[in-house]
């Protein structure tokens, strides 16, 4: 046991003194820090879409249409000179530009609505259809209020203004209440700080796993391993020592994310990600030790490539996988899947799952050793 801990210490010292090891650590830390230096608001379906607005009618009805359009949560309406707005449209800063054509009010009063608006669409827009439907609905709303008041006036002229106001007010009432439901209940927009911290932890996890699987960090050389074996430390024990040391070596890569969690007041999240990240690294340390036993270099590289692709594709590190179907559930054999499920499954469940993964993957080399002895 004393020799085992000395091997762990030796491996750690070797990692912190070898140029290749330090380069890998710096790269992993740089990847972890990048999401934190480019923090921005998370994209949200409720985030207003910017459009331009040009009023060439300058009437009371066009002003009412502008006010109604600006009240839509979907849109952020910007006014300005036509050339300026169209230039912003071409540059992609605006999704669309609406022009209220001259004669808008007179057409609405006369019961007409064709060609009352012109919409210029951005070549980069993917939501222009939704925007046009929303603004078009407000035009129809105004037209319907005017038409209803006109019909009411035929029976009693005193009803004209009253009906117009009542229809305008009634049409503003929502038909339905819309709420977004997330995995853990009612959806709430992500806090930019904590969202960036999670991206940092997941990107660092992907890079660190790849470095550990590559086994590019010098393990001490075959002669060193053989000397340890001659002193009664098995190759399996050596692999476990390397797994522990490499996990400790890459553990600082989660500290930037933990610091941001702490700054955001999410102290429990900071502690949870440190613990889970350490277990995640330990699990991949066991996988790396098992891969090192592969004699064929070609098969070794193919195994590393396959493991890295599977880790990224099904671990939800880059793209969030839904918890529906067989494949996402089967992906829980991956340590990364437990790491990325903290928000949906809870800390204790993920801790148990990742602990089991780390134990199983680090026992592989011992199981193989036992089976060889039996043969």
mmCIF file of C-alpha atoms in Angstrom:
data_model
loop_
_atom_site.group_PDB
_atom_site.id
_atom_site.type_symbol
_atom_site.label_atom_id
_atom_site.label_comp_id
_atom_site.label_asym_id
_atom_site.label_seq_id
_atom_site.Cartn_x
_atom_site.Cartn_y
_atom_site.Cartn_z
ATOM 1 C CA UNK A 1 0.000 0.000 0.000
ATOM 2 C CA UNK A 2 2.887 2.337 0.770
ATOM 3 C CA UNK A 3 4.352 1.692 -2.667
ATOM 4 C CA UNK A 4 0.935 2.399 -4.217
ATOM 5 C CA UNK A 5 0.712 5.873 -2.669
ATOM 6 C CA UNK A 6 4.313 6.585 -3.628
ATOM 7 C CA UNK A 7 3.390 5.724 -7.216
ATOM 8 C CA UNK A 8 0.459 8.160 -7.093
ATOM 9 C CA UNK A 9 2.786 10.843 -5.774
ATOM 10 C CA UNK A 10 5.410 10.082 -8.400
ATOM 11 C CA UNK A 11 2.827 10.278 -11.182
ATOM 12 C CA UNK A 12 1.545 13.631 -9.962
ATOM 13 C CA UNK A 13 5.076 15.001 -9.765
ATOM 14 C CA UNK A 14 5.791 13.719 -13.243
ATOM 15 C CA UNK A 15 2.670 15.401 -14.659
ATOM 16 C CA UNK A 16 3.538 18.768 -13.140
ATOM 17 C CA UNK A 17 7.136 18.657 -14.399
ATOM 18 C CA UNK A 18 6.635 17.277 -17.929
ATOM 19 C CA UNK A 19 6.162 19.898 -20.666
ATOM 20 C CA UNK A 20 3.573 17.825 -22.538
ATOM 21 C CA UNK A 21 1.464 17.365 -19.428
ATOM 22 C CA UNK A 22 1.529 21.063 -18.595
ATOM 23 C CA UNK A 23 0.559 21.995 -22.170
ATOM 24 C CA UNK A 24 -2.472 19.714 -21.926
ATOM 25 C CA UNK A 25 -3.471 21.232 -18.605
ATOM 26 C CA UNK A 26 -3.131 24.768 -19.981
ATOM 27 C CA UNK A 27 -5.211 23.879 -23.054
ATOM 28 C CA UNK A 28 -7.919 22.289 -20.907
ATOM 29 C CA UNK A 29 -7.977 25.335 -18.608
ATOM 30 C CA UNK A 30 -8.187 27.685 -21.611
ATOM 31 C CA UNK A 31 -11.182 25.740 -22.925
ATOM 32 C CA UNK A 32 -12.790 25.913 -19.473
ATOM 33 C CA UNK A 33 -12.256 29.661 -19.183
ATOM 34 C CA UNK A 34 -13.495 30.559 -22.695
ATOM 35 C CA UNK A 35 -17.269 30.357 -21.945
ATOM 36 C CA UNK A 36 -16.714 32.560 -18.917
ATOM 37 C CA UNK A 37 -15.018 35.409 -20.783
ATOM 38 C CA UNK A 38 -17.793 35.479 -23.408
ATOM 39 C CA UNK A 39 -20.827 35.386 -21.126
ATOM 40 C CA UNK A 40 -23.967 36.523 -22.883
ATOM 41 C CA UNK A 41 -27.676 36.215 -22.427
ATOM 42 C CA UNK A 42 -28.998 32.788 -23.234
ATOM 43 C CA UNK A 43 -31.075 32.573 -26.406
ATOM 44 C CA UNK A 44 -34.705 32.461 -25.370
ATOM 45 C CA UNK A 45 -37.891 32.066 -27.381
ATOM 46 C CA UNK A 46 -39.312 35.005 -25.435
ATOM 47 C CA UNK A 47 -36.429 37.327 -26.277
ATOM 48 C CA UNK A 48 -37.817 40.149 -28.462
ATOM 49 C CA UNK A 49 -37.072 40.109 -32.170
ATOM 50 C CA UNK A 50 -35.838 43.440 -33.568
ATOM 51 C CA UNK A 51 -37.826 44.977 -36.434
ATOM 52 C CA UNK A 52 -37.865 48.393 -38.076
ATOM 53 C CA UNK A 53 -40.946 50.616 -38.414
ATOM 54 C CA UNK A 54 -41.582 53.385 -40.973
ATOM 55 C CA UNK A 55 -44.874 55.311 -40.832
ATOM 56 C CA UNK A 56 -45.648 57.030 -44.134
ATOM 57 C CA UNK A 57 -49.310 57.637 -43.245
ATOM 58 C CA UNK A 58 -48.831 59.554 -39.974
ATOM 59 C CA UNK A 59 -52.455 59.114 -38.960
ATOM 60 C CA UNK A 60 -54.218 58.209 -35.724
ATOM 61 C CA UNK A 61 -54.841 54.681 -37.037
ATOM 62 C CA UNK A 62 -51.208 54.151 -37.987
ATOM 63 C CA UNK A 63 -50.215 55.346 -34.500
ATOM 64 C CA UNK A 64 -52.624 52.829 -32.964
ATOM 65 C CA UNK A 65 -51.112 50.079 -35.109
ATOM 66 C CA UNK A 66 -47.614 51.072 -34.000
ATOM 67 C CA UNK A 67 -48.654 51.013 -30.328
ATOM 68 C CA UNK A 68 -50.338 47.610 -30.709
ATOM 69 C CA UNK A 69 -47.317 46.156 -32.497
ATOM 70 C CA UNK A 70 -44.930 47.520 -29.893
ATOM 71 C CA UNK A 71 -47.019 45.870 -27.168
ATOM 72 C CA UNK A 72 -46.302 42.418 -28.601
ATOM 73 C CA UNK A 73 -43.741 40.617 -26.407
ATOM 74 C CA UNK A 74 -42.355 38.935 -29.504
ATOM 75 C CA UNK A 75 -41.161 42.186 -31.069
ATOM 76 C CA UNK A 76 -38.790 45.040 -30.307
ATOM 77 C CA UNK A 77 -39.897 47.833 -32.643
ATOM 78 C CA UNK A 78 -37.333 50.383 -33.759
ATOM 79 C CA UNK A 79 -38.108 53.603 -35.643
ATOM 80 C CA UNK A 80 -35.742 55.706 -37.693
ATOM 81 C CA UNK A 81 -34.853 56.934 -41.159
ATOM 82 C CA UNK A 82 -35.695 54.586 -44.006
ATOM 83 C CA UNK A 83 -32.125 54.328 -45.322
ATOM 84 C CA UNK A 84 -30.762 53.615 -41.845
ATOM 85 C CA UNK A 85 -33.320 50.889 -41.110
ATOM 86 C CA UNK A 86 -32.870 49.227 -44.496
ATOM 87 C CA UNK A 87 -29.093 49.206 -44.051
ATOM 88 C CA UNK A 88 -29.521 47.508 -40.675
ATOM 89 C CA UNK A 89 -31.860 45.040 -42.361
ATOM 90 C CA UNK A 90 -29.252 44.170 -44.986
ATOM 91 C CA UNK A 91 -26.636 43.733 -42.266
ATOM 92 C CA UNK A 92 -28.888 41.311 -40.386
ATOM 93 C CA UNK A 93 -29.391 43.553 -37.321
ATOM 94 C CA UNK A 94 -33.133 43.644 -37.999
ATOM 95 C CA UNK A 95 -35.348 40.710 -38.926
ATOM 96 C CA UNK A 96 -37.742 42.840 -40.975
ATOM 97 C CA UNK A 97 -38.766 46.421 -41.713
ATOM 98 C CA UNK A 98 -42.456 47.369 -41.957
ATOM 99 C CA UNK A 99 -43.675 50.379 -43.909
ATOM 100 C CA UNK A 100 -47.173 51.746 -43.238
ATOM 101 C CA UNK A 101 -48.201 52.852 -46.706
ATOM 102 C CA UNK A 102 -49.816 56.259 -47.356
ATOM 103 C CA UNK A 103 -53.594 56.084 -47.167
ATOM 104 C CA UNK A 104 -53.549 53.420 -44.461
ATOM 105 C CA UNK A 105 -56.236 55.120 -42.334
ATOM 106 C CA UNK A 106 -58.553 55.881 -45.232
ATOM 107 C CA UNK A 107 -58.430 52.295 -46.461
ATOM 108 C CA UNK A 108 -59.225 50.910 -43.008
ATOM 109 C CA UNK A 109 -62.123 53.350 -42.610
ATOM 110 C CA UNK A 110 -63.486 52.278 -46.011
ATOM 111 C CA UNK A 111 -63.290 48.609 -45.024
ATOM 112 C CA UNK A 112 -60.178 47.804 -47.063
ATOM 113 C CA UNK A 113 -56.919 46.273 -45.851
ATOM 114 C CA UNK A 114 -55.096 45.162 -49.011
ATOM 115 C CA UNK A 115 -51.697 46.796 -49.611
ATOM 116 C CA UNK A 116 -51.854 48.749 -46.379
ATOM 117 C CA UNK A 117 -48.432 47.490 -45.276
ATOM 118 C CA UNK A 118 -45.131 46.615 -46.931
ATOM 119 C CA UNK A 119 -42.655 44.289 -45.257
ATOM 120 C CA UNK A 120 -38.977 44.065 -46.183
ATOM 121 C CA UNK A 121 -37.507 40.766 -45.017
ATOM 122 C CA UNK A 122 -33.901 40.207 -43.961
ATOM 123 C CA UNK A 123 -32.080 37.576 -46.050
ATOM 124 C CA UNK A 124 -30.873 36.079 -42.756
ATOM 125 C CA UNK A 125 -34.285 35.926 -41.080
ATOM 126 C CA UNK A 126 -35.797 32.603 -40.061
ATOM 127 C CA UNK A 127 -38.816 34.081 -38.276
ATOM 128 C CA UNK A 128 -40.104 36.571 -40.855
ATOM 129 C CA UNK A 129 -43.241 34.489 -41.421
ATOM 130 C CA UNK A 130 -44.152 34.579 -37.740
ATOM 131 C CA UNK A 131 -43.482 38.328 -37.576
ATOM 132 C CA UNK A 132 -45.661 39.049 -40.608
ATOM 133 C CA UNK A 133 -48.513 37.011 -39.108
ATOM 134 C CA UNK A 134 -48.256 38.921 -35.838
ATOM 135 C CA UNK A 135 -48.255 42.381 -37.413
ATOM 136 C CA UNK A 136 -50.910 41.336 -39.941
ATOM 137 C CA UNK A 137 -53.152 40.204 -37.089
ATOM 138 C CA UNK A 138 -52.911 43.692 -35.562
ATOM 139 C CA UNK A 139 -53.990 45.251 -38.870
ATOM 140 C CA UNK A 140 -56.975 42.882 -39.027
ATOM 141 C CA UNK A 141 -57.728 43.750 -35.391
ATOM 142 C CA UNK A 142 -57.883 47.440 -36.261
ATOM 143 C CA UNK A 143 -59.940 46.736 -39.392
ATOM 144 C CA UNK A 144 -62.425 44.566 -37.450
ATOM 145 C CA UNK A 145 -62.894 47.233 -34.760
ATOM 146 C CA UNK A 146 -63.575 49.866 -37.410
ATOM 147 C CA UNK A 147 -65.922 47.618 -39.386
ATOM 148 C CA UNK A 148 -67.874 46.644 -36.235
ATOM 149 C CA UNK A 149 -68.253 50.281 -35.170
ATOM 150 C CA UNK A 150 -69.409 51.211 -38.679
ATOM 151 C CA UNK A 151 -72.120 48.529 -38.590
ATOM 152 C CA UNK A 152 -73.159 49.650 -35.089
ATOM 153 C CA UNK A 153 -73.446 53.262 -36.312
ATOM 154 C CA UNK A 154 -76.056 52.195 -38.854
ATOM 155 C CA UNK A 155 -78.357 51.371 -35.928
ATOM 156 C CA UNK A 156 -77.288 54.129 -33.537
ATOM 157 C CA UNK A 157 -74.642 56.736 -34.286
ATOM 158 C CA UNK A 158 -73.899 57.033 -30.562
ATOM 159 C CA UNK A 159 -72.619 53.447 -30.544
ATOM 160 C CA UNK A 160 -69.858 54.008 -33.100
ATOM 161 C CA UNK A 161 -67.094 55.204 -30.763
ATOM 162 C CA UNK A 162 -68.193 52.893 -27.952
ATOM 163 C CA UNK A 163 -68.120 49.765 -30.118
ATOM 164 C CA UNK A 164 -64.764 50.718 -31.626
ATOM 165 C CA UNK A 165 -63.158 51.135 -28.189
ATOM 166 C CA UNK A 166 -64.749 47.956 -26.803
ATOM 167 C CA UNK A 167 -63.640 45.801 -29.741
ATOM 168 C CA UNK A 168 -60.110 47.183 -29.523
ATOM 169 C CA UNK A 169 -60.003 46.449 -25.788
ATOM 170 C CA UNK A 170 -61.579 43.004 -26.149
ATOM 171 C CA UNK A 171 -59.151 41.898 -28.865
ATOM 172 C CA UNK A 172 -56.199 42.714 -26.623
ATOM 173 C CA UNK A 173 -57.242 40.009 -24.152
ATOM 174 C CA UNK A 174 -55.196 36.814 -24.638
ATOM 175 C CA UNK A 175 -57.012 33.772 -26.013
ATOM 176 C CA UNK A 176 -54.826 31.410 -23.986
ATOM 177 C CA UNK A 177 -52.150 31.451 -21.307
ATOM 178 C CA UNK A 178 -48.832 30.052 -22.486
ATOM 179 C CA UNK A 179 -46.248 28.624 -20.096
ATOM 180 C CA UNK A 180 -43.078 26.717 -20.920
ATOM 181 C CA UNK A 181 -42.422 23.559 -18.951
ATOM 182 C CA UNK A 182 -38.846 22.323 -18.474
ATOM 183 C CA UNK A 183 -37.501 19.038 -17.100
ATOM 184 C CA UNK A 184 -37.729 20.254 -13.512
ATOM 185 C CA UNK A 185 -40.988 22.196 -13.749
ATOM 186 C CA UNK A 186 -42.027 25.626 -15.004
ATOM 187 C CA UNK A 187 -39.445 27.020 -17.403
ATOM 188 C CA UNK A 188 -37.429 30.017 -16.339
ATOM 189 C CA UNK A 189 -34.733 31.690 -18.434
ATOM 190 C CA UNK A 190 -31.251 30.489 -17.519
ATOM 191 C CA UNK A 191 -29.050 32.775 -15.480
ATOM 192 C CA UNK A 192 -26.148 33.801 -17.753
ATOM 193 C CA UNK A 193 -23.534 33.194 -15.033
ATOM 194 C CA UNK A 194 -24.641 29.684 -14.089
ATOM 195 C CA UNK A 195 -25.282 28.757 -17.730
ATOM 196 C CA UNK A 196 -21.725 29.808 -18.624
ATOM 197 C CA UNK A 197 -20.371 27.860 -15.644
ATOM 198 C CA UNK A 198 -22.105 24.694 -16.841
ATOM 199 C CA UNK A 199 -20.762 25.157 -20.375
ATOM 200 C CA UNK A 200 -17.304 25.626 -18.876
ATOM 201 C CA UNK A 201 -17.549 22.397 -16.861
ATOM 202 C CA UNK A 202 -18.889 20.382 -19.808
ATOM 203 C CA UNK A 203 -16.282 21.641 -22.294
ATOM 204 C CA UNK A 204 -13.502 20.986 -19.784
ATOM 205 C CA UNK A 205 -14.903 17.492 -19.208
ATOM 206 C CA UNK A 206 -14.826 16.725 -22.938
ATOM 207 C CA UNK A 207 -11.233 17.926 -23.382
ATOM 208 C CA UNK A 208 -9.907 16.279 -20.218
ATOM 209 C CA UNK A 209 -11.470 12.934 -21.138
ATOM 210 C CA UNK A 210 -9.837 13.071 -24.558
ATOM 211 C CA UNK A 211 -6.413 13.847 -23.071
ATOM 212 C CA UNK A 212 -6.728 11.020 -20.559
ATOM 213 C CA UNK A 213 -7.812 8.554 -23.241
ATOM 214 C CA UNK A 214 -4.967 9.529 -25.519
ATOM 215 C CA UNK A 215 -2.549 8.544 -22.798
ATOM 216 C CA UNK A 216 -0.169 11.142 -24.188
ATOM 217 C CA UNK A 217 0.989 12.032 -20.688
ATOM 218 C CA UNK A 218 4.091 9.967 -20.079
ATOM 219 C CA UNK A 219 3.244 7.088 -17.728
ATOM 220 C CA UNK A 220 6.827 6.611 -16.622
ATOM 221 C CA UNK A 221 7.938 4.163 -19.286
ATOM 222 C CA UNK A 222 7.737 0.380 -19.484
ATOM 223 C CA UNK A 223 10.931 -0.042 -17.465
ATOM 224 C CA UNK A 224 9.471 1.973 -14.592
ATOM 225 C CA UNK A 225 6.313 -0.161 -14.581
ATOM 226 C CA UNK A 226 8.358 -3.342 -14.621
ATOM 227 C CA UNK A 227 10.437 -2.132 -11.667
ATOM 228 C CA UNK A 228 7.241 -1.551 -9.733
ATOM 229 C CA UNK A 229 5.997 -5.032 -10.604
ATOM 230 C CA UNK A 230 9.260 -6.452 -9.323
ATOM 231 C CA UNK A 231 8.533 -4.717 -6.016
ATOM 232 C CA UNK A 232 5.093 -6.364 -5.753
ATOM 233 C CA UNK A 233 2.957 -3.599 -7.266
ATOM 234 C CA UNK A 234 0.843 -5.216 -9.980
ATOM 235 C CA UNK A 235 0.212 -3.654 -13.372
ATOM 236 C CA UNK A 236 -3.419 -3.282 -12.355
ATOM 237 C CA UNK A 237 -2.356 -1.446 -9.215
ATOM 238 C CA UNK A 238 -0.083 0.756 -11.284
ATOM 239 C CA UNK A 239 -3.005 1.575 -13.607
ATOM 240 C CA UNK A 240 -5.195 2.521 -10.650
ATOM 241 C CA UNK A 241 -2.448 4.755 -9.242
ATOM 242 C CA UNK A 242 -2.105 6.496 -12.609
ATOM 243 C CA UNK A 243 -5.896 6.937 -12.785
ATOM 244 C CA UNK A 244 -5.983 8.639 -9.380
ATOM 245 C CA UNK A 245 -3.006 10.865 -10.123
ATOM 246 C CA UNK A 246 -4.252 11.950 -13.564
ATOM 247 C CA UNK A 247 -7.693 12.700 -12.118
ATOM 248 C CA UNK A 248 -6.105 14.949 -9.497
ATOM 249 C CA UNK A 249 -3.935 16.563 -12.182
ATOM 250 C CA UNK A 250 -6.908 17.602 -14.346
ATOM 251 C CA UNK A 251 -9.238 18.467 -11.457
ATOM 252 C CA UNK A 252 -8.261 22.200 -11.484
ATOM 253 C CA UNK A 253 -10.061 22.472 -14.842
ATOM 254 C CA UNK A 254 -13.410 22.553 -13.011
ATOM 255 C CA UNK A 255 -12.321 25.361 -10.680
ATOM 256 C CA UNK A 256 -13.231 28.214 -13.107
ATOM 257 C CA UNK A 257 -16.796 26.892 -13.290
ATOM 258 C CA UNK A 258 -16.913 26.426 -9.515
ATOM 259 C CA UNK A 259 -15.692 29.988 -8.992
ATOM 260 C CA UNK A 260 -18.484 31.346 -11.214
ATOM 261 C CA UNK A 261 -21.097 29.255 -9.396
ATOM 262 C CA UNK A 262 -19.785 30.697 -6.143
ATOM 263 C CA UNK A 263 -19.891 34.258 -7.514
ATOM 264 C CA UNK A 264 -23.507 33.681 -8.544
ATOM 265 C CA UNK A 265 -24.352 32.469 -5.037
ATOM 266 C CA UNK A 266 -24.897 28.851 -6.149
ATOM 267 C CA UNK A 267 -22.605 27.343 -3.515
ATOM 268 C CA UNK A 268 -24.244 23.901 -3.604
ATOM 269 C CA UNK A 269 -23.773 23.763 -7.380
ATOM 270 C CA UNK A 270 -20.096 24.666 -7.010
ATOM 271 C CA UNK A 271 -19.525 21.827 -4.540
ATOM 272 C CA UNK A 272 -21.614 19.380 -6.587
ATOM 273 C CA UNK A 273 -19.694 20.005 -9.812
ATOM 274 C CA UNK A 274 -16.312 19.661 -8.099
ATOM 275 C CA UNK A 275 -17.284 16.281 -6.648
ATOM 276 C CA UNK A 276 -18.917 15.043 -9.856
ATOM 277 C CA UNK A 277 -16.043 16.268 -12.022
ATOM 278 C CA UNK A 278 -13.527 14.421 -9.844
ATOM 279 C CA UNK A 279 -15.525 11.171 -10.149
ATOM 280 C CA UNK A 280 -15.907 11.747 -13.888
ATOM 281 C CA UNK A 281 -12.140 12.087 -14.318
ATOM 282 C CA UNK A 282 -11.535 9.030 -12.150
ATOM 283 C CA UNK A 283 -13.934 7.007 -14.315
ATOM 284 C CA UNK A 284 -12.096 7.993 -17.491
ATOM 285 C CA UNK A 285 -8.808 7.281 -15.769
ATOM 286 C CA UNK A 286 -9.996 3.684 -15.453
ATOM 287 C CA UNK A 287 -10.979 3.608 -19.124
ATOM 288 C CA UNK A 288 -7.573 5.004 -20.104
ATOM 289 C CA UNK A 289 -5.820 2.331 -17.984
ATOM 290 C CA UNK A 290 -7.817 -0.367 -19.739
ATOM 291 C CA UNK A 291 -7.013 1.065 -23.175
ATOM 292 C CA UNK A 292 -3.311 1.107 -22.349
ATOM 293 C CA UNK A 293 -3.428 -2.703 -22.212
ATOM 294 C CA UNK A 294 -4.338 -2.858 -25.893
ATOM 295 C CA UNK A 295 -1.219 -4.031 -27.722
ATOM 296 C CA UNK A 296 -2.209 -3.078 -31.257
ATOM 297 C CA UNK A 297 -1.632 0.626 -31.821
ATOM 298 C CA UNK A 298 -4.264 0.713 -34.578
ATOM 299 C CA UNK A 299 -6.947 -0.789 -32.350
ATOM 300 C CA UNK A 300 -5.826 1.504 -29.533
ATOM 301 C CA UNK A 301 -6.319 4.645 -31.647
ATOM 302 C CA UNK A 302 -9.650 3.377 -33.020
ATOM 303 C CA UNK A 303 -10.857 2.648 -29.482
ATOM 304 C CA UNK A 304 -9.882 6.126 -28.312
ATOM 305 C CA UNK A 305 -11.608 7.732 -31.308
ATOM 306 C CA UNK A 306 -14.789 5.728 -30.775
ATOM 307 C CA UNK A 307 -14.845 6.483 -27.047
ATOM 308 C CA UNK A 308 -14.333 10.226 -27.635
ATOM 309 C CA UNK A 309 -17.100 10.381 -30.264
ATOM 310 C CA UNK A 310 -19.532 8.424 -28.077
ATOM 311 C CA UNK A 311 -18.676 10.620 -25.095
ATOM 312 C CA UNK A 312 -19.449 13.797 -27.052
ATOM 313 C CA UNK A 313 -22.401 12.422 -28.998
ATOM 314 C CA UNK A 314 -24.318 10.783 -26.175
ATOM 315 C CA UNK A 315 -22.975 12.432 -23.022
ATOM 316 C CA UNK A 316 -24.881 15.710 -23.552
ATOM 317 C CA UNK A 317 -21.670 17.684 -23.173
ATOM 318 C CA UNK A 318 -22.238 19.782 -26.297
ATOM 319 C CA UNK A 319 -25.822 18.991 -27.342
ATOM 320 C CA UNK A 320 -28.468 18.336 -24.707
ATOM 321 C CA UNK A 321 -30.143 14.956 -25.201
ATOM 322 C CA UNK A 322 -33.767 14.484 -24.105
ATOM 323 C CA UNK A 323 -34.537 11.858 -21.484
ATOM 324 C CA UNK A 324 -36.831 10.016 -23.890
ATOM 325 C CA UNK A 325 -36.244 6.714 -25.641
ATOM 326 C CA UNK A 326 -33.845 3.830 -25.207
ATOM 327 C CA UNK A 327 -30.634 5.451 -26.477
ATOM 328 C CA UNK A 328 -30.584 8.394 -24.002
ATOM 329 C CA UNK A 329 -31.229 5.999 -21.123
ATOM 330 C CA UNK A 330 -28.590 3.557 -22.380
ATOM 331 C CA UNK A 331 -26.171 6.508 -22.468
ATOM 332 C CA UNK A 332 -26.083 6.471 -18.661
ATOM 333 C CA UNK A 333 -23.267 3.946 -18.919
ATOM 334 C CA UNK A 334 -21.203 7.041 -19.817
ATOM 335 C CA UNK A 335 -19.746 9.058 -16.924
ATOM 336 C CA UNK A 336 -20.491 12.271 -18.836
ATOM 337 C CA UNK A 337 -24.201 11.462 -18.940
ATOM 338 C CA UNK A 338 -24.366 11.498 -15.135
ATOM 339 C CA UNK A 339 -22.390 14.743 -15.011
ATOM 340 C CA UNK A 340 -24.774 16.525 -17.393
ATOM 341 C CA UNK A 341 -27.916 15.186 -15.681
ATOM 342 C CA UNK A 342 -27.403 17.091 -12.428
ATOM 343 C CA UNK A 343 -30.190 19.556 -13.220
ATOM 344 C CA UNK A 344 -32.772 16.925 -14.117
ATOM 345 C CA UNK A 345 -31.958 13.901 -11.946
ATOM 346 C CA UNK A 346 -30.655 15.505 -8.761
ATOM 347 C CA UNK A 347 -27.296 15.367 -7.043
ATOM 348 C CA UNK A 348 -27.721 12.185 -4.994
ATOM 349 C CA UNK A 349 -28.908 10.062 -7.937
ATOM 350 C CA UNK A 350 -26.154 11.360 -10.217
ATOM 351 C CA UNK A 351 -23.573 10.938 -7.465
ATOM 352 C CA UNK A 352 -24.585 7.288 -7.018
ATOM 353 C CA UNK A 353 -24.566 6.650 -10.769
ATOM 354 C CA UNK A 354 -21.206 8.295 -11.371
ATOM 355 C CA UNK A 355 -19.659 6.600 -8.333
ATOM 356 C CA UNK A 356 -20.773 3.245 -9.733
ATOM 357 C CA UNK A 357 -19.340 4.145 -13.163
ATOM 358 C CA UNK A 358 -16.004 5.170 -11.676
ATOM 359 C CA UNK A 359 -15.819 1.966 -9.629
ATOM 360 C CA UNK A 360 -16.723 -0.290 -12.560
ATOM 361 C CA UNK A 361 -14.325 1.327 -15.033
ATOM 362 C CA UNK A 362 -11.436 1.215 -12.575
ATOM 363 C CA UNK A 363 -12.155 -2.429 -11.768
ATOM 364 C CA UNK A 364 -11.933 -3.509 -15.416
ATOM 365 C CA UNK A 365 -8.165 -3.974 -15.272
ATOM 366 C CA UNK A 366 -8.467 -6.089 -12.111
ATOM 367 C CA UNK A 367 -11.211 -8.237 -13.661
ATOM 368 C CA UNK A 368 -9.096 -8.839 -16.734
ATOM 369 C CA UNK A 369 -6.153 -9.766 -14.548
ATOM 370 C CA UNK A 370 -8.254 -12.306 -12.614
ATOM 371 C CA UNK A 371 -9.663 -13.882 -15.754
ATOM 372 C CA UNK A 372 -6.155 -14.343 -17.149
ATOM 373 C CA UNK A 373 -5.071 -16.107 -13.971
ATOM 374 C CA UNK A 374 -8.059 -18.465 -14.197
ATOM 375 C CA UNK A 375 -7.141 -19.374 -17.745
#
